[in-house]
Amino acid sequence: MLDELTAMGQASRQTGIRALFDADAARFDHFSASTDTLTLDYSKTALSKDDLAALLSYARQTSLEQRRNAMFAGARINATEGRAVLHVALRGSVEDAYAVAGDNVSDEVESVLVAMSAFAQGIRNVQIAPARGGRFTDIVNIGIGGSDLGPVMATLALSPYHDGPRAHFVSNVDSADIADTLAKLDPATTLFIIASKTFTTIETMTNAATARRFIADTLGEDAVGAHFCAVSTALDKVAAFGIGADRTFGFWDWVGGRYSIWSAIGLPLMIAIGPENFREFLAGARAMDQHFRHAPLEENLPVLLGLVGWWHRVAQDYAARAIIPYDQRLARFPAYLQQLDMESNGKHVGLDGRRTPTVTGPLVWGEPGTNGQHAFFQLLHQGTNVIPVEFLLGALSHEPDLQPHQDLLIANCLAQSAALMRGRTLEEARQQLLAAGRSLEEAERIAPHREFSGNRPSLTILYRKLDPATLGQLIALYEHRVFVEAQLYGINAFDQWGVELGKELATQLLPVVTGKENTRGRDSSTAGLVHQITRLKG
Ligand code: F6P
């Protein structure tokens, strides 16, 4: 079946997208799907009805529905770590009664949410105050990867709902990150959240120690307790750091780091937008979970998004995917998806322990439109690599007085996907130049540079307005899409062994960098660079 699908994918590349539109005036109706609030338009891809039918049957053949049901049932589908994968329980209701190995987890989830809400509300209404009085004006989340990217992305995305203290995020171990952040802050009114699933990540622990000194040196050691809280699954390690149990919010090993924004890792977001808006955010994700669980595959947005993604990557051999939100507040969404997608599906060993029969996850990158249009869109339209684009677009902005901006934004987004699909033929380019008064010789010479091949695929995800529930739906849509693609690749999306080797080597190299050990036994590049670094340090 894989060979057949690849042959179909290559044949579709030949047919092209423009021809499919010319042949079917109602192509949008046939190749789009909607929930109440989201529309996925996948008509501007080279997918025919036969291709789609073949993809759906391949998905069924891979037992996609059974594996999806196993995830929702709390089975230990993360086989290499022996863990369940139940981030959906974080946004479920108590009635959903999610369970791992027969033990209900929904009640525990609810009790952490209640505790987080009380804490967040306490910070917001000054019932919880700094050590020397006053109010917390600023919160700083210290975390990295999944303990940073979700809160950063969502806090920016929902800035119109932000009525709590200012939020800052420190992730990089580079001293520039924490130094530049602390320089703006008054220790007397700053609360630090130390967010780390394992509470061992070196970047986070190093930044946490610096933040601790910032408080202790300025306000005194006794102020530390009032200015710190923590989010972790390693409660003993948090206690050893000196953060009280009443300020520690737990989560569970069945929540992957990149799937943890719904857990207590979302605390900075909750403090920023308030517990009610945070519940709306969870409810949006739950609505997408229900859709993924119950909608027929033919109308199922995450399934369709996953099928098209797999089709582009495997059957049509496109190595990358661009995520272009026409929504400035989703500026960090591409970075968020980089971890979600690439840490999940950037693997070459299948669930059976053997090399996968196909290529797997694509390179994911992107920037908001319209800015990207003035930077890298040249390559998307006329470069030698074809990169499928995923546009995200809201019908409404949060600035009704500035509707002309939104209309321009929308027109630009629609124009880009139409241009990618339709292009401009050589003859059209020539005629345009002649109509503009250029000579025949000039028109012949310049037209090839103004030709656009078209037939470049894109998807558009349309929503009403970027509110908390919509953001929840969008993230859950992409989470389930990653799940679908992993199933088609035959890999486990929920481990991340590929990040370990670099961490181990960094630990071994630290004494070499600090001069406590010599470079003997290191490769010549590493040794040479260490020597140059030592020289430059002076
Ligand atoms: O880089 C690997 C990783 O384990 C990510 O999966 C995770 O989100 C990040 O590090 C941070 O981990 P922690 O929350 O345990 O500090």
Coordinates of C-alpha atoms and ligand atoms in Angstrom, one line a residue:
M1 CA 0.0 0.0 0.0
L2 CA 2.9 2.4 0.8
D3 CA 4.3 2.0 -2.8
E4 CA 0.8 2.6 -4.2
L5 CA 0.4 5.7 -2.2
T6 CA 3.8 7.0 -3.1
A7 CA 3.0 6.4 -6.8
M8 CA -0.3 8.3 -6.4
G9 CA 1.5 11.1 -4.6
Q10 CA 4.0 11.5 -7.4
A11 CA 1.3 11.3 -10.1
S12 CA -0.6 14.1 -8.3
R13 CA 2.5 16.2 -8.3
Q14 CA 2.4 15.9 -12.1
T15 CA -1.3 16.7 -12.4
G16 CA -0.9 19.8 -10.2
I17 CA -3.3 21.8 -8.1
R18 CA -4.4 24.3 -10.6
A19 CA -5.8 21.6 -12.9
L20 CA -7.8 20.2 -10.0
F21 CA -9.4 23.5 -9.4
D22 CA -10.1 23.9 -13.1
A23 CA -11.8 20.5 -13.2
D24 CA -14.0 21.0 -10.1
A25 CA -15.7 24.3 -9.5
A26 CA -16.8 23.1 -6.0
R27 CA -13.3 21.9 -5.0
F28 CA -13.5 23.8 -1.7
D29 CA -16.7 22.0 -0.7
H30 CA -15.1 18.7 -1.4
F31 CA -11.8 19.4 0.3
S32 CA -12.6 21.3 3.4
A33 CA -14.0 20.4 6.8
S34 CA -15.4 22.4 9.7
T35 CA -16.3 22.3 13.3
D36 CA -18.6 25.0 14.8
T37 CA -15.6 27.3 15.1
L38 CA -12.8 26.1 12.9
T39 CA -12.5 25.4 9.2
L40 CA -9.7 23.4 7.6
D41 CA -9.3 24.2 3.9
Y42 CA -7.1 21.6 2.2
S43 CA -8.4 22.2 -1.3
K44 CA -5.1 23.9 -2.3
T45 CA -3.2 20.6 -2.2
A46 CA -2.7 18.1 -5.1
L47 CA -5.1 15.7 -3.4
S48 CA -7.7 14.0 -5.6
K49 CA -10.8 12.2 -4.3
D50 CA -9.1 8.9 -5.0
D51 CA -5.9 10.0 -3.2
L52 CA -8.0 10.9 -0.2
A53 CA -9.9 7.6 -0.2
A54 CA -6.6 5.7 -0.4
L55 CA -5.2 7.7 2.5
L56 CA -8.2 7.1 4.7
S57 CA -8.0 3.4 4.0
Y58 CA -4.3 3.4 4.8
A59 CA -5.1 5.2 8.1
R60 CA -7.6 2.5 8.9
Q61 CA -5.1 -0.2 8.0
T62 CA -2.6 1.2 10.5
S63 CA -5.3 0.9 13.2
L64 CA -5.4 4.6 13.8
E65 CA -8.8 4.5 15.5
Q66 CA -7.8 1.7 17.8
R67 CA -4.6 3.5 18.9
R68 CA -6.5 6.7 19.4
N69 CA -9.0 4.9 21.6
A70 CA -6.1 3.3 23.5
M71 CA -4.7 6.7 24.2
F72 CA -8.0 8.0 25.5
A73 CA -8.4 4.8 27.6
G74 CA -5.1 5.5 29.4
A75 CA -3.2 2.6 27.9
R76 CA 0.6 2.7 28.1
I77 CA 1.1 3.6 24.5
N78 CA 4.4 5.4 25.2
A79 CA 6.0 1.9 25.0
T80 CA 9.7 3.0 25.3
E81 CA 9.0 4.8 28.6
G82 CA 6.2 2.5 29.7
R83 CA 3.9 5.4 30.2
A84 CA 0.3 6.3 29.4
V85 CA -0.3 9.4 27.3
L86 CA -3.2 11.3 28.9
H87 CA -2.8 15.0 28.4
V88 CA -6.4 14.9 27.3
A89 CA -7.3 14.2 30.9
L90 CA -5.9 17.6 31.9
R91 CA -8.7 19.4 29.9
G92 CA -11.4 16.8 30.5
S93 CA -14.3 17.2 32.9
V94 CA -14.5 15.2 36.1
E95 CA -17.4 13.2 34.4
D96 CA -14.9 12.1 31.7
A97 CA -13.3 10.0 34.5
Y98 CA -10.0 9.4 32.7
A99 CA -8.0 6.6 34.3
V100 CA -4.5 5.1 34.1
A101 CA -4.4 1.4 34.9
G102 CA -7.9 1.6 36.4
D103 CA -7.0 4.5 38.7
N104 CA -9.1 7.6 38.1
V105 CA -7.0 10.6 37.4
S106 CA -9.7 13.2 36.6
D107 CA -10.3 13.9 40.3
E108 CA -6.6 14.6 40.9
V109 CA -6.5 16.8 37.9
E110 CA -9.4 18.8 39.1
S111 CA -7.9 19.2 42.6
V112 CA -4.6 20.6 41.2
L113 CA -6.6 23.0 39.0
V114 CA -8.6 24.1 42.1
A115 CA -5.3 24.7 44.0
M116 CA -3.7 26.5 41.1
S117 CA -6.8 28.7 40.7
A118 CA -6.8 29.7 44.3
F119 CA -3.1 30.5 44.1
A120 CA -3.4 32.5 40.8
Q121 CA -6.4 34.3 42.2
G122 CA -4.6 35.1 45.4
I123 CA -1.7 36.6 43.4
R124 CA -4.1 38.6 41.3
N125 CA -6.2 40.0 44.1
V126 CA -3.3 40.5 46.5
Q127 CA -4.4 37.9 49.1
I128 CA -1.0 36.4 48.4
A129 CA 1.5 39.2 48.8
P130 CA 5.3 39.7 48.6
A131 CA 7.5 39.2 51.7
R132 CA 7.8 42.9 52.4
G133 CA 4.2 43.8 51.5
G134 CA 2.6 45.5 48.5
R135 CA 1.6 43.4 45.5
F136 CA 3.3 41.2 42.9
T137 CA 3.6 43.3 39.8
D138 CA 5.7 40.8 37.8
I139 CA 6.0 37.0 37.5
V140 CA 8.9 35.3 36.0
N141 CA 8.5 31.7 34.7
I142 CA 11.8 29.8 34.7
G143 CA 11.6 26.7 32.5
I144 CA 12.7 25.4 29.1
G145 CA 11.2 23.3 26.3
G146 CA 7.7 22.2 27.2
S147 CA 8.0 24.1 30.5
D148 CA 8.5 27.4 28.6
L149 CA 7.3 27.3 25.0
G150 CA 3.6 26.7 25.8
P151 CA 3.2 29.4 28.4
V152 CA 5.2 31.9 26.3
M153 CA 3.2 31.2 23.2
A154 CA -0.2 31.2 24.9
T155 CA 0.5 34.3 27.1
L156 CA 1.3 36.3 23.9
A157 CA -1.6 34.8 22.0
L158 CA -4.1 35.8 24.7
S159 CA -2.6 39.2 25.6
P160 CA -6.1 40.9 25.1
Y161 CA -7.2 38.9 28.1
H162 CA -4.1 39.7 30.2
D163 CA -5.2 41.6 33.3
G164 CA -2.9 40.0 35.9
P165 CA 0.8 40.9 36.7
R166 CA 3.2 41.3 33.9
A167 CA 4.7 38.0 32.7
H168 CA 8.3 37.3 31.8
F169 CA 9.9 34.1 30.7
V170 CA 13.5 33.0 31.2
S171 CA 14.6 29.8 29.5
N172 CA 18.1 30.0 28.1
V173 CA 21.1 29.2 30.3
D174 CA 22.8 32.1 28.5
S175 CA 23.3 34.7 31.3
A176 CA 21.9 37.3 28.9
D177 CA 18.4 35.8 29.3
I178 CA 18.1 36.1 33.0
A179 CA 20.3 39.2 33.4
D180 CA 18.2 41.2 30.9
T181 CA 15.0 40.1 32.6
L182 CA 16.2 40.8 36.1
A183 CA 17.5 44.2 35.1
K184 CA 13.9 45.3 34.5
L185 CA 12.5 44.0 37.7
D186 CA 12.1 45.0 41.3
P187 CA 12.8 42.0 43.6
A188 CA 10.3 43.3 46.1
T189 CA 7.4 42.8 43.8
T190 CA 8.5 39.8 41.7
L191 CA 7.3 36.2 41.9
F192 CA 9.3 33.4 40.4
I193 CA 7.7 30.2 39.1
I194 CA 10.3 27.4 38.7
A195 CA 8.7 25.1 36.1
S196 CA 10.4 21.8 35.4
K197 CA 8.8 18.3 35.0
T198 CA 12.0 16.6 36.2
F199 CA 13.4 19.5 38.3
T200 CA 16.8 18.4 37.1
T201 CA 17.1 20.3 33.8
I202 CA 20.5 22.1 34.0
E203 CA 19.3 25.3 32.3
T204 CA 16.3 25.7 34.6
M205 CA 18.2 24.8 37.8
T206 CA 21.0 27.2 37.0
N207 CA 18.6 30.0 36.3
A208 CA 16.6 29.1 39.4
A209 CA 19.7 29.4 41.6
T210 CA 20.5 32.8 40.1
A211 CA 16.9 34.0 40.7
R212 CA 17.1 32.7 44.3
R213 CA 20.3 34.8 44.9
F214 CA 18.5 37.8 43.4
I215 CA 15.8 37.5 46.1
A216 CA 18.0 36.4 49.0
D217 CA 20.7 39.1 48.3
T218 CA 18.2 42.0 48.1
L219 CA 15.4 41.0 50.4
G220 CA 17.1 38.5 52.7
E221 CA 17.0 34.7 52.9
D222 CA 13.7 34.7 54.8
A223 CA 12.0 36.3 51.8
V224 CA 12.7 33.4 49.4
G225 CA 9.6 31.3 50.4
A226 CA 7.3 34.2 49.6
H227 CA 8.8 34.9 46.2
F228 CA 9.0 31.4 44.7
C229 CA 6.6 28.7 43.7
A230 CA 7.1 25.6 41.6
V231 CA 5.5 23.3 39.1
S232 CA 6.9 19.8 38.8
T233 CA 6.4 16.0 39.0
A234 CA 9.4 15.7 41.3
L235 CA 7.9 17.0 44.6
D236 CA 10.9 15.9 46.7
K237 CA 13.4 17.9 44.6
V238 CA 11.2 21.0 44.8
A239 CA 11.1 20.6 48.6
A240 CA 14.9 20.3 48.7
F241 CA 15.1 23.6 46.7
G242 CA 13.2 25.2 49.6
I243 CA 9.8 25.8 48.1
G244 CA 6.8 24.9 50.3
A245 CA 4.3 22.2 49.5
D246 CA 1.5 24.8 49.5
R247 CA 3.3 26.6 46.6
T248 CA 4.1 23.5 44.6
F249 CA 1.8 22.3 41.9
G250 CA 2.2 18.8 40.7
F251 CA 1.5 16.9 37.5
W252 CA 2.1 13.4 36.4
D253 CA 4.4 11.2 34.3
W254 CA 1.6 10.6 31.8
V255 CA 1.9 14.2 30.7
G256 CA 4.7 14.7 28.2
G257 CA 6.7 18.0 28.5
R258 CA 5.5 19.3 25.1
Y259 CA 1.9 18.4 26.0
S260 CA 1.9 20.1 29.4
I261 CA 0.5 23.6 28.8
W262 CA -2.8 22.3 30.1
S263 CA -1.3 21.2 33.4
A264 CA 0.1 23.3 36.2
I265 CA 2.8 24.3 33.7
G266 CA 0.0 26.7 32.5
L267 CA 0.3 28.6 35.9
P268 CA 1.9 31.7 34.4
L269 CA -0.9 31.9 31.8
M270 CA -3.5 31.4 34.5
I271 CA -2.1 34.2 36.6
A272 CA -2.0 36.4 33.5
I273 CA -5.5 35.8 32.2
G274 CA -7.3 34.5 35.3
P275 CA -8.7 31.1 36.1
E276 CA -12.0 31.6 34.2
N277 CA -10.3 32.3 30.9
F278 CA -7.9 29.4 31.6
R279 CA -10.9 27.1 32.0
E280 CA -12.2 28.4 28.6
F281 CA -8.8 27.5 27.1
L282 CA -9.2 24.0 28.5
A283 CA -12.8 23.7 27.3
G284 CA -11.7 24.6 23.8
A285 CA -9.1 21.8 23.8
R286 CA -11.7 19.4 25.2
A287 CA -14.1 20.2 22.3
M288 CA -11.3 19.3 19.9
D289 CA -10.7 16.1 21.8
Q290 CA -14.4 15.1 21.5
H291 CA -14.3 15.9 17.8
F292 CA -11.1 13.8 17.3
R293 CA -12.6 11.0 19.3
H294 CA -16.0 10.8 17.7
A295 CA -16.1 12.5 14.2
P296 CA -15.9 10.1 11.3
L297 CA -12.4 10.1 9.8
E298 CA -13.7 11.7 6.6
E299 CA -14.7 14.9 8.6
N300 CA -12.2 14.7 11.4
L301 CA -9.9 17.8 11.3
P302 CA -6.9 16.3 13.1
V303 CA -7.1 13.2 10.9
L304 CA -7.4 15.2 7.7
L305 CA -4.6 17.5 8.8
G306 CA -2.4 14.5 9.6
L307 CA -3.2 12.7 6.4
V308 CA -2.3 15.7 4.3
G309 CA 0.8 16.2 6.3
W310 CA 1.9 12.6 5.8
W311 CA 1.0 12.8 2.1
H312 CA 3.2 15.9 1.6
R313 CA 6.1 14.4 3.6
V314 CA 6.1 10.8 2.4
A315 CA 4.1 10.4 -0.8
Q316 CA 5.2 13.8 -2.3
D317 CA 8.6 14.0 -0.7
Y318 CA 8.4 17.6 0.7
A319 CA 11.0 17.9 3.5
A320 CA 9.6 20.9 5.3
R321 CA 6.4 22.6 6.4
A322 CA 6.0 26.3 7.0
I323 CA 3.6 27.5 9.6
I324 CA 2.5 31.1 8.8
P325 CA 0.0 32.6 11.2
Y326 CA -1.7 35.7 9.9
D327 CA -2.1 36.7 13.5
Q328 CA 0.7 38.6 15.1
R329 CA -0.2 37.2 18.6
L330 CA 0.6 33.7 17.3
A331 CA 4.1 34.8 16.6
R332 CA 5.5 32.1 18.9
F333 CA 3.1 29.4 17.6
P334 CA 5.6 28.1 15.0
A335 CA 8.3 27.8 17.7
Y336 CA 5.8 26.0 19.9
L337 CA 4.9 23.6 17.0
Q338 CA 8.6 23.0 16.3
Q339 CA 8.9 21.2 19.7
L340 CA 5.5 19.6 19.5
D341 CA 6.1 18.2 16.0
M342 CA 9.9 17.7 15.7
E343 CA 10.5 16.4 19.2
S344 CA 7.6 14.0 18.7
N345 CA 8.1 12.8 15.1
G346 CA 11.8 13.4 14.4
K347 CA 12.7 9.8 14.7
H348 CA 13.9 7.0 12.4
V349 CA 13.2 3.9 14.5
G350 CA 9.7 2.5 14.4
L351 CA 7.5 1.0 17.2
D352 CA 8.8 -2.4 16.1
G353 CA 12.4 -1.3 16.9
R354 CA 13.4 -1.3 13.2
R355 CA 14.2 1.6 10.9
T356 CA 11.0 3.1 9.6
P357 CA 10.1 2.2 6.0
T358 CA 9.6 5.8 5.1
V359 CA 10.9 9.2 5.9
T360 CA 9.3 10.8 9.0
G361 CA 8.6 14.2 10.5
P362 CA 9.3 17.3 8.4
L363 CA 11.3 20.3 9.3
V364 CA 8.8 22.8 10.8
W365 CA 9.4 26.5 10.8
G366 CA 7.6 29.8 10.3
E367 CA 6.9 33.4 11.1
P368 CA 3.8 35.5 11.1
G369 CA 2.4 37.0 7.9
T370 CA 2.4 39.6 6.5
N371 CA 6.0 40.1 7.8
G372 CA 7.1 36.8 6.2
Q373 CA 6.0 38.0 2.8
H374 CA 8.7 40.6 2.9
A375 CA 11.4 38.1 4.0
F376 CA 11.2 34.5 2.8
F377 CA 8.1 34.3 0.6
Q378 CA 10.2 34.8 -2.5
L379 CA 11.6 31.3 -1.9
L380 CA 8.1 29.8 -1.3
H381 CA 6.9 31.2 -4.6
Q382 CA 9.9 30.8 -6.9
G383 CA 12.5 28.8 -5.0
T384 CA 13.6 25.3 -6.2
N385 CA 12.2 23.6 -3.1
V386 CA 8.5 23.2 -2.7
I387 CA 7.4 23.9 0.9
P388 CA 3.8 23.3 1.8
V389 CA 2.5 26.2 3.8
E390 CA -0.1 26.2 6.7
F391 CA -1.8 29.5 7.0
L392 CA -3.7 30.3 10.2
L393 CA -6.2 33.1 10.0
G394 CA -8.9 34.8 12.2
A395 CA -12.0 36.4 10.7
L396 CA -12.0 39.0 13.5
S397 CA -9.4 40.9 15.4
H398 CA -9.6 42.2 19.0
E399 CA -9.4 45.7 17.7
P400 CA -12.8 46.5 16.1
D401 CA -11.8 50.1 15.6
L402 CA -8.9 48.9 13.4
Q403 CA -11.0 46.7 11.1
P404 CA -9.2 48.0 7.9
H405 CA -6.0 46.4 9.3
Q406 CA -7.8 43.0 9.6
D407 CA -9.3 43.2 6.2
L408 CA -5.9 43.9 4.7
L409 CA -4.4 41.0 6.7
I410 CA -7.1 38.7 5.4
A411 CA -6.7 39.8 1.8
N412 CA -3.0 39.2 2.0
C413 CA -3.4 35.7 3.4
L414 CA -5.9 34.7 0.8
A415 CA -3.8 36.3 -1.9
Q416 CA -0.7 34.3 -0.9
S417 CA -2.4 30.9 -0.9
A418 CA -4.1 31.7 -4.3
A419 CA -0.8 32.9 -5.7
L420 CA 1.0 29.7 -4.5
M421 CA -1.7 27.6 -6.1
R422 CA -2.4 29.4 -9.3
G423 CA 1.0 31.0 -10.1
R424 CA 1.4 33.0 -13.3
T425 CA 2.3 31.4 -16.6
L426 CA 5.1 32.6 -18.9
E427 CA 2.5 33.8 -21.4
E428 CA 0.6 35.7 -18.7
A429 CA 3.8 37.4 -17.6
R430 CA 4.7 38.3 -21.2
Q431 CA 1.2 39.8 -21.8
Q432 CA 1.3 41.8 -18.6
L433 CA 4.6 43.3 -19.5
L434 CA 3.4 44.2 -23.0
A435 CA 0.3 45.7 -21.5
A436 CA 2.5 47.8 -19.3
G437 CA 4.2 49.3 -22.4
R438 CA 7.4 47.2 -22.4
S439 CA 8.9 46.4 -25.8
L440 CA 8.6 42.8 -27.2
E441 CA 12.4 42.3 -26.6
E442 CA 12.1 43.4 -22.9
A443 CA 8.9 41.3 -22.4
E444 CA 10.7 38.2 -23.7
R445 CA 13.7 38.8 -21.5
I446 CA 12.0 39.6 -18.3
A447 CA 8.9 37.3 -18.5
P448 CA 10.8 34.2 -17.2
H449 CA 11.7 36.0 -14.0
R450 CA 8.1 37.0 -13.5
E451 CA 6.7 33.5 -14.1
F452 CA 5.4 31.6 -11.1
S453 CA 5.1 27.9 -11.4
G454 CA 2.1 27.7 -9.1
N455 CA 0.9 24.3 -8.0
R456 CA 2.5 24.9 -4.6
P457 CA 0.4 23.4 -1.8
S458 CA -1.0 25.2 1.2
L459 CA -3.6 24.6 3.9
T460 CA -5.7 27.3 5.6
I461 CA -7.0 27.0 9.1
L462 CA -9.7 29.6 9.7
Y463 CA -11.2 30.6 13.0
R464 CA -13.5 33.4 14.2
K465 CA -11.2 35.2 16.7
L466 CA -8.2 34.2 18.8
D467 CA -9.9 33.8 22.1
P468 CA -9.0 31.3 24.9
A469 CA -11.3 28.5 23.6
T470 CA -10.0 28.9 20.0
L471 CA -6.4 28.8 21.1
G472 CA -7.2 25.6 23.1
Q473 CA -8.8 24.1 20.0
L474 CA -5.9 25.1 17.7
I475 CA -3.2 23.5 20.0
A476 CA -5.3 20.3 20.5
L477 CA -5.8 20.1 16.7
Y478 CA -2.1 20.1 16.2
E479 CA -1.4 17.7 19.1
H480 CA -3.7 15.2 17.5
R481 CA -2.4 15.8 14.1
V482 CA 1.1 14.9 15.4
F483 CA -0.4 11.7 16.8
V484 CA -2.1 10.8 13.5
E485 CA 1.2 11.3 11.5
A486 CA 3.2 9.3 14.1
Q487 CA 0.7 6.4 13.6
L488 CA 1.2 6.6 9.8
Y489 CA 5.0 6.7 10.2
G490 CA 4.7 3.8 12.7
I491 CA 6.7 5.6 15.5
N492 CA 6.2 6.5 19.1
A493 CA 5.5 10.2 19.3
F494 CA 5.9 10.4 23.0
D495 CA 9.6 9.8 23.9
Q496 CA 12.5 12.1 23.1
W497 CA 15.7 10.0 23.5
G498 CA 17.3 12.1 20.7
V499 CA 17.9 15.0 23.1
E500 CA 19.9 12.9 25.6
L501 CA 23.3 12.5 24.0
G502 CA 23.9 16.2 23.7
K503 CA 23.0 16.7 27.4
E504 CA 25.3 13.9 28.5
L505 CA 28.2 15.3 26.5
A506 CA 27.6 18.8 27.9
T507 CA 27.9 17.4 31.4
Q508 CA 31.2 15.7 30.5
L509 CA 32.6 18.8 28.8
L510 CA 31.9 21.3 31.6
P511 CA 35.0 20.4 33.5
V512 CA 37.0 20.7 30.3
V513 CA 35.6 24.1 29.6
T514 CA 36.3 25.3 33.1
G515 CA 39.9 24.0 32.9
K516 CA 39.4 21.4 35.7
E517 CA 40.2 18.7 33.1
N518 CA 42.4 18.7 30.0
T519 CA 41.3 18.0 26.5
R520 CA 43.0 14.6 26.2
G521 CA 40.8 12.1 24.4
R522 CA 38.5 14.7 22.8
D523 CA 38.1 15.0 19.1
S524 CA 40.5 17.5 17.5
S525 CA 37.7 20.0 16.7
T526 CA 36.4 20.0 20.3
A527 CA 39.9 20.2 21.7
G528 CA 40.9 23.0 19.2
L529 CA 37.8 25.0 20.1
V530 CA 38.4 24.7 23.8
H531 CA 41.9 25.9 23.4
Q532 CA 40.7 28.9 21.3
I533 CA 38.0 29.7 23.9
T534 CA 40.7 29.6 26.7
R535 CA 42.9 31.9 24.7
L536 CA 39.9 34.3 24.0
K537 CA 38.9 34.3 27.7
G538 CA 42.4 35.7 28.3
Ligands
F6P1 O1 14.7 18.8 25.8 C1 14.1 17.7 26.3 C2 13.1 18.0 27.4 O2 13.0 16.9 28.1 C3 11.7 18.4 26.8 O3 11.0 17.3 26.3 C4 11.1 19.1 28.0 O4 10.0 19.8 27.6 C5 12.3 19.9 28.4 O5 13.4 19.1 28.2 C6 12.2 20.5 29.8 O6 12.2 19.4 30.8 P1 11.8 19.7 32.3 O7 10.4 20.2 32.3 O8 11.9 18.4 32.9 O9 12.7 20.7 32.8

